Amino acid sequence: MKITIMGPPGGGKGTQAELLEKRFGITHISTGAIIRKAISERTPLGLAVQDFIAKGDLVPDDVVISMVKERIAEPDCEAGYILDGFPRTIPQAEAMESMGISLDCALEIRVEDDAIVERLSGRRECGKCAAPYHVKFNPPKVEGKCDKCGGDLITRADDVPEAIRERLSVYHAQTEPLRRFYQERGLLRTAKGCEELADTTKNVLQALGVE
Ligand code: ADP
Ligand code: ZN
C-alpha cells in the first residue's frame, strides 16, 4: 500500500502517519524529518537547504525528489509506505508519476487556518527520534521528555510566527492545487482534522474506508 498524506502545516499529518504506519505495517517517510535530520547533522544537503526551512519556504523540487527516490528504494519500503509531506507541489507529483509510482490514495487532512496557529505554537518534537507531541493536544507522559526514547522535546525553528504565516501561504499556493490533481485521478480522500487526536484518527480511518 502506498499513501500520501497532505494537509496544512501543523494539521496533524505526522501524527496520523505514525498511527497508519503501525496499523498497516508500512513505512512512514517524512520529507520534513529527513531534511531536519540533515540540517542537525550539518550534511551538505542540510547546509544547502537550511535557509529555506527557517523562512518557511519549500526546498527546491529537484532536491526533495531525489531524496524521496533514494529513500523509497530502501528495503523497508518494499511492503509500501506513507509519504508525509511529499508531494507538496504539482511538479513533485508529476515526477512521482513519471517514476512509475502509483499511489493507492492521497489523504488530505483539512484544518482551518485559524486553528493552525494555536496548534503550531504548542507543537514539540523529540530532538532524538523526531516523534511529534503537542503540549495541549498530545502531551508526553513526562513533561519535556519523549515517551519513546526519553529524548528532550524541542520546538522547531520554523514554528515561529513569521515562518508559520509563510508556510500557510505556501500551502495554499503550492500544495492545495494537488487536491484537484488527485481528485481528477480518483485518489483524493478527505478527513477533517479535529482538536482531539482520537477524533482526527477516526475521520482518517473513515476516509480510508477502514472503519
Ligand atoms: P509542516 O507540514 O508542518 O510544515 P514538514 O515537516 O512536513 O512540516 O515540513 C517542514 C519543512 O520542510 C517545509 O516547510 C519545507 O521547507 C520542507 N519540506 C518538507 N517536505 C517538502 C517537500 N516535499 N518539498 C519542499 N519542501 C519540503
Ligand atoms: Zn524520542
Short mmCIF file of C-alpha atoms and ligand atoms in Angstrom, two decimals:
data_model
loop_
_atom_site.label_atom_id
_atom_site.label_comp_id
_atom_site.label_asym_id
_atom_site.label_seq_id
_atom_site.Cartn_x
_atom_site.Cartn_y
_atom_site.Cartn_z
CA MET A 1 0.00 0.00 0.00
CA LYS A 2 1.23 3.46 -0.93
CA ILE A 3 -0.37 6.56 0.53
CA THR A 4 0.46 10.22 0.53
CA ILE A 5 -0.85 12.34 3.36
CA MET A 6 -1.27 16.06 2.89
CA GLY A 7 -2.59 18.95 4.90
CA PRO A 8 -1.56 22.34 6.22
CA PRO A 9 1.49 22.73 8.47
CA GLY A 10 0.55 21.61 11.96
CA GLY A 11 -2.54 19.87 10.67
CA GLY A 12 -1.54 16.54 12.19
CA LYS A 13 -0.08 14.76 9.17
CA GLY A 14 2.94 13.43 11.03
CA THR A 15 0.92 12.12 13.96
CA GLN A 16 -1.63 10.39 11.73
CA ALA A 17 1.13 8.98 9.53
CA GLU A 18 2.71 7.37 12.60
CA LEU A 19 -0.57 5.73 13.54
CA LEU A 20 -1.09 4.46 10.00
CA GLU A 21 2.46 3.11 9.95
CA LYS A 22 1.64 0.92 12.94
CA ARG A 23 -1.79 -0.03 11.74
CA PHE A 24 -0.80 -1.09 8.23
CA GLY A 25 2.81 -2.08 8.83
CA ILE A 26 4.10 0.26 6.17
CA THR A 27 6.99 2.71 6.43
CA HIS A 28 6.43 6.34 7.38
CA ILE A 29 8.53 8.69 5.31
CA SER A 30 8.53 12.34 6.36
CA THR A 31 10.46 14.59 4.00
CA GLY A 32 10.44 17.32 6.67
CA ALA A 33 12.03 14.93 9.20
CA ILE A 34 14.69 13.80 6.70
CA ILE A 35 15.51 17.43 5.96
CA ARG A 36 15.66 18.43 9.65
CA LYS A 37 17.97 15.49 10.39
CA ALA A 38 20.28 16.56 7.56
CA ILE A 39 20.33 20.08 8.98
CA SER A 40 21.13 18.95 12.51
CA GLU A 41 23.92 16.69 11.22
CA ARG A 42 25.21 19.53 9.04
CA THR A 43 25.43 17.36 5.93
CA PRO A 44 25.93 19.11 2.55
CA LEU A 45 22.22 18.68 1.84
CA GLY A 46 21.33 20.14 5.24
CA LEU A 47 23.59 23.14 4.80
CA ALA A 48 22.18 23.80 1.34
CA VAL A 49 18.55 23.85 2.48
CA GLN A 50 18.54 25.27 5.99
CA ASP A 51 17.69 28.83 4.91
CA PHE A 52 14.60 27.72 3.01
CA ILE A 53 13.27 25.87 6.04
CA ALA A 54 13.92 28.63 8.56
CA LYS A 55 11.91 31.05 6.41
CA GLY A 56 9.07 28.60 5.93
CA ASP A 57 9.72 28.24 2.20
CA LEU A 58 9.81 24.99 0.29
CA VAL A 59 13.04 23.23 -0.52
CA PRO A 60 13.62 23.10 -4.32
CA ASP A 61 11.72 20.31 -6.10
CA ASP A 62 14.79 18.55 -7.54
CA VAL A 63 16.36 18.24 -4.08
CA VAL A 64 13.29 16.65 -2.47
CA ILE A 65 12.55 14.45 -5.47
CA SER A 66 15.96 12.81 -5.43
CA MET A 67 15.76 12.48 -1.65
CA VAL A 68 12.48 10.56 -1.90
CA LYS A 69 13.71 8.46 -4.80
CA GLU A 70 16.62 7.26 -2.69
CA ARG A 71 14.51 6.65 0.39
CA ILE A 72 11.83 4.54 -1.30
CA ALA A 73 14.47 2.31 -2.87
CA GLU A 74 15.40 1.04 0.62
CA PRO A 75 14.27 -2.46 1.62
CA ASP A 76 11.86 -1.31 4.35
CA CYS A 77 9.73 0.32 1.65
CA GLU A 78 9.02 -2.88 -0.25
CA ALA A 79 5.72 -3.53 1.55
CA GLY A 80 4.59 0.05 1.00
CA TYR A 81 4.88 3.44 2.59
CA ILE A 82 3.15 6.60 3.74
CA LEU A 83 4.61 9.74 2.27
CA ASP A 84 4.19 12.55 4.79
CA GLY A 85 4.81 15.93 3.18
CA PHE A 86 5.53 14.67 -0.32
CA PRO A 87 4.47 15.54 -2.98
CA ARG A 88 3.96 19.13 -1.98
CA THR A 89 3.88 20.71 -5.44
CA ILE A 90 2.45 19.68 -8.82
CA PRO A 91 5.95 19.12 -10.30
CA GLN A 92 6.73 16.74 -7.40
CA ALA A 93 3.53 14.81 -8.05
CA GLU A 94 4.32 14.62 -11.76
CA ALA A 95 7.85 13.45 -11.01
CA MET A 96 6.43 10.66 -8.90
CA GLU A 97 4.14 9.56 -11.70
CA SER A 98 6.99 9.54 -14.15
CA MET A 99 8.96 7.32 -11.75
CA GLY A 100 6.10 4.85 -12.24
CA ILE A 101 4.82 5.08 -8.68
CA SER A 102 1.07 4.62 -8.41
CA LEU A 103 -0.49 5.65 -5.14
CA ASP A 104 -3.48 3.87 -3.62
CA CYS A 105 -4.78 7.15 -2.31
CA ALA A 106 -4.00 10.73 -1.40
CA LEU A 107 -5.32 11.52 2.04
CA GLU A 108 -5.99 15.14 2.87
CA ILE A 109 -6.42 16.38 6.43
CA ARG A 110 -8.41 19.61 6.37
CA VAL A 111 -7.90 22.21 9.08
CA GLU A 112 -8.90 25.88 9.12
CA ASP A 113 -6.09 28.45 9.13
CA ASP A 114 -7.18 29.89 12.48
CA ALA A 115 -6.69 26.59 14.24
CA ILE A 116 -3.22 26.17 12.77
CA VAL A 117 -1.50 28.95 14.68
CA GLU A 118 -2.60 27.63 18.07
CA ARG A 119 -1.51 24.15 17.13
CA LEU A 120 1.90 25.12 15.87
CA SER A 121 2.77 27.27 18.84
CA GLY A 122 2.20 24.28 21.14
CA ARG A 123 3.93 21.76 18.97
CA ARG A 124 7.05 19.97 20.20
CA GLU A 125 9.24 17.33 18.65
CA CYS A 126 11.70 14.83 20.10
CA GLY A 127 15.22 16.08 19.41
CA LYS A 128 16.43 12.50 19.16
CA CYS A 129 13.80 10.42 17.32
CA ALA A 130 11.57 13.22 15.90
CA ALA A 131 8.35 11.83 17.44
CA PRO A 132 5.67 14.55 17.40
CA TYR A 133 3.95 15.99 20.50
CA HIS A 134 1.69 18.87 21.43
CA VAL A 135 1.62 20.46 24.88
CA LYS A 136 -2.19 20.53 24.84
CA PHE A 137 -3.45 18.05 22.26
CA ASN A 138 -0.88 15.26 22.50
CA PRO A 139 1.28 15.76 25.61
CA PRO A 140 4.10 13.39 26.60
CA LYS A 141 3.73 11.35 29.80
CA VAL A 142 6.63 13.23 31.40
CA GLU A 143 6.79 16.93 30.59
CA GLY A 144 9.54 17.80 28.12
CA LYS A 145 10.58 14.16 27.55
CA CYS A 146 9.88 11.77 24.70
CA ASP A 147 7.68 8.76 25.61
CA LYS A 148 9.55 6.54 23.19
CA CYS A 149 13.21 7.30 23.76
CA GLY A 150 13.40 9.73 26.69
CA GLY A 151 14.95 12.42 24.46
CA ASP A 152 14.36 16.11 25.17
CA LEU A 153 11.43 17.72 23.39
CA ILE A 154 12.23 20.79 21.33
CA THR A 155 10.36 23.50 19.41
CA ARG A 156 11.12 23.53 15.71
CA ALA A 157 12.90 26.55 14.23
CA ASP A 158 10.09 27.01 11.72
CA ASP A 159 7.32 27.01 14.35
CA VAL A 160 7.72 30.77 14.89
CA PRO A 161 5.02 33.28 13.78
CA GLU A 162 6.70 34.67 10.63
CA ALA A 163 7.59 31.23 9.32
CA ILE A 164 4.12 29.89 10.21
CA ARG A 165 2.45 32.59 8.10
CA GLU A 166 4.77 31.89 5.21
CA ARG A 167 4.18 28.12 5.43
CA LEU A 168 0.42 28.65 5.36
CA SER A 169 0.57 30.84 2.28
CA VAL A 170 2.95 28.41 0.57
CA TYR A 171 0.49 25.62 1.41
CA HIS A 172 -2.45 27.43 -0.19
CA ALA A 173 -0.48 28.45 -3.26
CA GLN A 174 1.58 25.35 -3.99
CA THR A 175 0.18 22.32 -2.19
CA GLU A 176 -3.59 22.82 -2.32
CA PRO A 177 -3.61 22.51 -6.13
CA LEU A 178 -2.73 18.85 -5.52
CA ARG A 179 -6.30 18.23 -4.29
CA ARG A 180 -7.55 18.76 -7.81
CA PHE A 181 -4.66 16.75 -9.26
CA TYR A 182 -5.59 13.71 -7.15
CA GLN A 183 -9.32 14.28 -7.44
CA GLU A 184 -9.01 14.00 -11.21
CA ARG A 185 -7.29 10.66 -10.71
CA GLY A 186 -9.97 9.46 -8.31
CA LEU A 187 -7.49 9.16 -5.46
CA LEU A 188 -8.42 12.02 -3.14
CA ARG A 189 -9.80 11.16 0.32
CA THR A 190 -10.55 13.93 2.78
CA ALA A 191 -10.65 13.79 6.57
CA LYS A 192 -11.49 16.67 8.87
CA GLY A 193 -8.75 17.47 11.37
CA CYS A 194 -10.09 17.96 14.91
CA GLU A 195 -8.73 19.27 18.20
CA GLU A 196 -8.79 15.82 19.68
CA LEU A 197 -6.25 13.45 18.19
CA ALA A 198 -8.64 10.50 18.51
CA ASP A 199 -11.36 12.32 16.55
CA THR A 200 -8.97 13.06 13.72
CA THR A 201 -7.87 9.44 13.68
CA LYS A 202 -11.47 8.32 13.44
CA ASN A 203 -12.06 10.62 10.47
CA VAL A 204 -8.88 9.40 8.82
CA LEU A 205 -9.81 5.72 9.13
CA GLN A 206 -13.28 6.50 7.87
CA ALA A 207 -11.89 8.40 4.87
CA LEU A 208 -9.68 5.41 4.08
CA GLY A 209 -12.68 3.12 4.33
CA VAL A 210 -11.14 1.08 7.15
CA GLU A 211 -13.75 1.76 9.82
P1 ADP B 1 4.85 21.08 8.13
O1 ADP B 1 3.96 20.43 7.12
O2 ADP B 1 4.28 21.08 9.48
O3 ADP B 1 5.31 22.44 7.68
P2 ADP B 1 7.08 19.27 7.47
O4 ADP B 1 7.95 18.62 8.46
O5 ADP B 1 6.28 18.41 6.56
O6 ADP B 1 6.16 20.22 8.32
O7 ADP B 1 7.95 20.26 6.55
C1 ADP B 1 8.80 21.24 7.10
C2 ADP B 1 9.52 22.00 6.01
O8 ADP B 1 10.34 21.09 5.25
C3 ADP B 1 8.65 22.67 4.96
O9 ADP B 1 8.20 23.94 5.37
C4 ADP B 1 9.60 22.74 3.77
O10 ADP B 1 10.51 23.80 3.92
C5 ADP B 1 10.38 21.46 3.86
N1 ADP B 1 9.78 20.37 3.06
C6 ADP B 1 9.24 19.21 3.52
N2 ADP B 1 8.74 18.46 2.53
C7 ADP B 1 8.96 19.16 1.39
C8 ADP B 1 8.65 18.94 0.02
N3 ADP B 1 8.01 17.83 -0.38
N4 ADP B 1 9.01 19.89 -0.87
C9 ADP B 1 9.64 21.01 -0.49
N5 ADP B 1 9.95 21.29 0.78
C10 ADP B 1 9.62 20.38 1.71
ZN ZN B 2 12.21 10.30 21.02
#
